């Protein structure tokens, strides 16, 4: 009897099916790494995930999930196995029982909970509050993570438009381009979940992941939105386009020009009249003075009190005129030499003037003047750069420092410090144009009638009814003025000085047999050439498509500066201020209300200063020129400011046009005012392009005589 050997029973293998998906959305996680470990437990239900830890060498295999988030461990011997999800965020290991011929199912659900938020902006970068986008809008996406915070920006990559992005929680990112068409659009991204370090350390000898680079767990996220067609918005109205004038930069001589402007305006007749009224008639003048004006008024009063003790006249009953003369001298002294004196600037008004001229003021003007523009010479004395050049020409002559009390004379050899540090900012051209306007001749006619002298000529005396009674203050003032005639400048002396400074002279019987020793014959032509160049410059400067060329203006300034400096000798230091004092007194006397009774004036003409209608009335009575004195006053006022800025500027050492550019803009009102006044007085228009050298060089007195002759012929 034989026996049959059946052998051992064959055991069928089992398998483990793994599913990896995000907990909230159920989205599959692709390429997720899942490791398989052996488990020595008899009952898989007693597995404690928190206490379990893999031992070295226990990993039986590693698989990666497919596009559906599934993976399979086949051909496993029946028993218990531990499966571990090897990517972030961490999840608990799971134990599965594998039975013969059966497949166990294990599912991992990591908590990531990605949230995509979309935001829209218009094409002009304005935020849109609509939930849907519109064509041409830009789209911004923000990805937030409300689950496991171990998923941070270093562990994620966004793959939209092939541009990698490692976002941080709440970080915003623009994707794609602006919306080009209406309809539904989808924002899609894949987030890479980082591998755990213990997995990376144990990969030696194991096969790579499906993409050949190792484990890369990818989670697809996205959001869709509807884009609407943009409705055209009609635009109506005016579109304004403007051009601005050429910009310039501040120069260090701006404070000097501002100082000249302020000084000459402070010495105007209006301020002089206000000072005289405040000094002698405080009840009638009022006290509406600003702070710096009040302090300057105090300086004038102080100078008046000092001079009053030293000025005397050798005539009887002339105290009223003596006080008038002393007060006028004090007024001129305080307002003349202001270079190194405080209260010479008014920042608000000065900056506003520069702003109207399109010139940036830069730093504080007084600070620039004291620290940058003025030059220090011997003994710390500060003076203008032009005068500093003159000082360096005389190094062997010391500076004479005044000793003793203020007002004492200094007869020591040397350069007078006060003249160097505080030059008197006056120009004799002011006196010249007022004399051409018949100011002095008007006072001469009045004083002749006051002395009961008949006017020349066979006709009746125009001033026959000028009878000034002794009860008026004007009577005693005219007495002192007439008595002091021998101490005033004669017309001949002034005429020679006009010619010495500017090459101009008066015309008439009193100045015949004129024999000047040194004349500025080229001044008139050079000055008028400068004015014509300025007219062309202003035309270019007003054209916002052209940058005005200031080089011709600079060269003309150099020429005029040279001619003016040649005439600054002999009586230059004292005669202009003396002539100014005398003519201010003449204006003040003519402004007295008593003259309304003797000189018939036109009440409805708005003269800027009260003495002017008296002069025009006298010219009408005497048959002189019918050109109003207003034009001669403009020539005097504007001409003085222009020539002071040319005389005391250091133009001979300037080669860049910026300063000439600023000079032309700064003095534009004065330049155009002078050109208009010259045309109204002489008939010569300096603003036209046609240049006639003979007309430009013709003396103003000759032109005035020709116009007077034409006036007589027309009558």
Short mmCIF file of C-alpha atoms in Angstrom, two decimals, residues 323-509:
data_model
loop_
_atom_site.label_atom_id
_atom_site.label_comp_id
_atom_site.label_asym_id
_atom_site.label_seq_id
_atom_site.Cartn_x
_atom_site.Cartn_y
_atom_site.Cartn_z
CA UNK A 323 15.27 171.44 10.86
CA UNK A 324 13.87 170.41 7.45
CA UNK A 325 17.37 170.12 6.04
CA UNK A 326 18.67 168.13 9.02
CA UNK A 327 15.69 165.73 8.94
CA UNK A 328 16.17 165.13 5.21
CA UNK A 329 19.87 164.43 5.69
CA UNK A 330 19.08 161.96 8.48
CA UNK A 331 16.52 160.23 6.26
CA UNK A 332 19.04 159.79 3.44
CA UNK A 333 21.85 158.68 5.77
CA UNK A 334 19.80 155.88 7.38
CA UNK A 335 18.36 154.54 4.11
CA UNK A 336 21.48 154.95 1.99
CA UNK A 337 24.25 152.79 3.48
CA UNK A 338 22.38 149.61 4.45
CA UNK A 339 24.82 146.94 3.29
CA UNK A 340 25.96 145.87 6.76
CA UNK A 341 22.91 146.99 8.68
CA UNK A 342 20.03 144.86 9.98
CA UNK A 343 16.40 145.35 8.94
CA UNK A 344 17.40 145.58 5.27
CA UNK A 345 15.31 142.52 4.31
CA UNK A 346 11.65 141.64 4.58
CA UNK A 347 11.62 137.84 3.95
CA UNK A 348 7.91 137.46 3.14
CA UNK A 349 7.81 140.29 0.59
CA UNK A 350 11.26 139.49 -0.83
CA UNK A 351 10.44 135.82 -1.46
CA UNK A 352 7.08 136.76 -2.98
CA UNK A 353 8.85 139.13 -5.39
CA UNK A 354 11.29 136.37 -6.42
CA UNK A 355 8.43 133.92 -6.86
CA UNK A 356 6.67 136.32 -9.22
CA UNK A 357 9.86 136.48 -11.27
CA UNK A 358 10.12 132.63 -11.36
CA UNK A 359 13.41 132.75 -9.45
CA UNK A 360 13.88 130.26 -6.58
CA UNK A 361 15.04 132.15 -3.47
CA UNK A 362 17.08 129.23 -2.08
CA UNK A 363 18.26 129.88 1.46
CA UNK A 364 17.54 132.91 3.62
CA UNK A 365 18.67 135.97 1.65
CA UNK A 366 20.27 137.77 4.58
CA UNK A 367 22.22 134.62 5.53
CA UNK A 368 23.48 134.22 1.96
CA UNK A 369 24.52 137.88 1.86
CA UNK A 370 26.43 137.81 5.16
CA UNK A 371 27.99 134.34 4.86
CA UNK A 372 28.45 133.72 1.13
CA UNK A 373 28.32 136.89 -0.96
CA UNK A 374 30.16 139.56 1.01
CA UNK A 375 33.94 139.14 1.15
CA UNK A 376 36.03 139.66 4.26
CA UNK A 377 39.03 141.96 3.94
CA UNK A 378 41.42 143.58 6.42
CA UNK A 379 40.28 143.52 10.02
CA UNK A 380 37.21 141.38 9.33
CA UNK A 381 35.48 144.14 7.36
CA UNK A 382 32.95 142.67 4.91
CA UNK A 383 32.26 144.38 1.63
CA UNK A 384 30.93 143.72 -1.86
CA UNK A 385 33.05 141.51 -4.17
CA UNK A 386 33.43 144.45 -6.57
CA UNK A 387 34.81 146.70 -3.82
CA UNK A 388 36.98 143.84 -2.53
CA UNK A 389 38.65 143.74 -5.97
CA UNK A 390 39.32 147.48 -5.70
CA UNK A 391 40.75 146.98 -2.20
CA UNK A 392 43.17 144.32 -3.48
CA UNK A 393 44.47 146.83 -6.02
CA UNK A 394 45.63 149.02 -3.12
CA UNK A 395 47.36 146.61 -0.72
CA UNK A 396 49.82 149.24 0.50
CA UNK A 397 47.12 151.61 1.76
CA UNK A 398 45.73 150.77 5.22
CA UNK A 399 42.07 150.87 6.16
CA UNK A 400 41.39 153.88 8.34
CA UNK A 401 39.36 152.73 11.35
CA UNK A 402 37.34 155.57 12.95
CA UNK A 403 38.35 156.51 16.49
CA UNK A 404 36.56 158.50 19.14
CA UNK A 405 32.85 159.19 19.24
CA UNK A 406 30.46 158.56 16.40
CA UNK A 407 30.31 161.43 13.94
CA UNK A 408 33.86 162.66 14.53
CA UNK A 409 35.90 163.27 11.40
CA UNK A 410 38.76 160.98 10.46
CA UNK A 411 41.66 162.71 8.74
CA UNK A 412 44.16 159.84 8.94
CA UNK A 413 45.72 158.51 5.75
CA UNK A 414 44.02 155.38 4.48
CA UNK A 415 40.85 153.93 2.96
CA UNK A 416 37.72 155.05 4.80
CA UNK A 417 36.24 151.93 6.35
CA UNK A 418 32.65 153.22 6.33
CA UNK A 419 32.78 153.96 2.58
CA UNK A 420 34.13 150.44 1.94
CA UNK A 421 31.75 148.55 4.20
CA UNK A 422 28.59 150.62 3.62
CA UNK A 423 28.64 152.28 0.19
CA UNK A 424 25.81 154.73 -0.32
CA UNK A 425 23.35 153.03 -2.69
CA UNK A 426 22.41 156.13 -4.69
CA UNK A 427 22.68 156.98 -8.37
CA UNK A 428 22.88 160.51 -9.75
CA UNK A 429 20.63 159.49 -12.65
CA UNK A 430 17.71 159.89 -10.21
CA UNK A 431 18.52 163.60 -9.91
CA UNK A 432 19.17 163.94 -13.65
CA UNK A 433 15.73 162.71 -14.72
CA UNK A 434 13.95 164.77 -12.07
CA UNK A 435 15.80 167.83 -13.29
CA UNK A 436 14.81 167.03 -16.88
CA UNK A 437 11.25 166.73 -15.57
CA UNK A 438 11.44 170.39 -14.46
CA UNK A 439 11.47 169.83 -10.69
CA UNK A 440 14.38 172.20 -10.03
CA UNK A 441 13.11 174.77 -12.56
CA UNK A 442 9.72 174.79 -10.83
CA UNK A 443 11.31 175.62 -7.47
CA UNK A 444 13.52 178.26 -9.11
CA UNK A 445 10.45 179.99 -10.60
CA UNK A 446 8.72 179.95 -7.19
CA UNK A 447 11.73 181.36 -5.32
CA UNK A 448 12.13 184.12 -7.93
CA UNK A 449 8.51 185.13 -7.47
CA UNK A 450 8.98 184.85 -3.68
CA UNK A 451 11.75 187.46 -4.08
CA UNK A 452 9.38 189.56 -6.20
CA UNK A 453 11.38 189.09 -9.40
CA UNK A 454 9.37 189.27 -12.59
CA UNK A 455 9.57 186.30 -14.91
CA UNK A 456 11.55 186.95 -18.12
CA UNK A 457 9.61 187.70 -21.27
CA UNK A 458 7.29 190.43 -22.51
CA UNK A 459 4.08 188.63 -21.56
CA UNK A 460 2.32 188.74 -18.22
CA UNK A 461 3.92 186.96 -15.30
CA UNK A 462 2.24 183.52 -14.89
CA UNK A 463 2.91 183.70 -11.15
CA UNK A 464 1.67 187.23 -10.65
CA UNK A 465 -0.89 186.11 -8.04
CA UNK A 466 1.55 184.04 -6.03
CA UNK A 467 1.34 185.89 -2.74
CA UNK A 468 2.28 183.71 0.25
CA UNK A 469 1.22 185.30 3.52
CA UNK A 470 3.48 185.27 6.57
CA UNK A 471 0.97 183.30 8.65
CA UNK A 472 1.73 180.07 6.80
CA UNK A 473 4.70 177.80 7.68
CA UNK A 474 5.52 177.71 3.96
CA UNK A 475 6.48 181.39 4.05
CA UNK A 476 9.28 180.90 6.58
CA UNK A 477 10.41 177.66 4.89
CA UNK A 478 10.81 179.45 1.55
CA UNK A 479 12.71 182.24 3.34
CA UNK A 480 15.26 179.79 4.70
CA UNK A 481 15.41 177.92 1.36
CA UNK A 482 16.10 181.16 -0.53
CA UNK A 483 18.70 182.32 1.97
CA UNK A 484 20.51 178.95 1.68
CA UNK A 485 20.83 179.14 -2.10
CA UNK A 486 24.57 179.85 -1.91
CA UNK A 487 25.10 176.54 -0.09
CA UNK A 488 23.22 174.40 -2.61
CA UNK A 489 24.60 172.72 -5.71
CA UNK A 490 24.43 174.88 -8.80
CA UNK A 491 22.96 173.59 -12.05
CA UNK A 492 26.41 173.85 -13.63
CA UNK A 493 28.01 171.55 -11.04
CA UNK A 494 25.27 169.01 -11.41
CA UNK A 495 25.49 169.18 -15.19
CA UNK A 496 29.22 168.45 -15.22
CA UNK A 497 28.64 165.52 -12.89
CA UNK A 498 25.84 164.12 -15.07
CA UNK A 499 28.26 164.12 -17.96
CA UNK A 500 31.06 162.62 -15.88
CA UNK A 501 28.85 159.72 -14.69
CA UNK A 502 26.68 158.97 -17.72
CA UNK A 503 27.70 161.19 -20.64
CA UNK A 504 24.37 163.06 -20.51
CA UNK A 505 23.86 166.77 -19.95
CA UNK A 506 21.17 169.40 -19.61
CA UNK A 507 20.25 171.79 -22.38
CA UNK A 508 19.56 175.48 -21.81
CA UNK A 509 20.95 178.95 -21.26
#
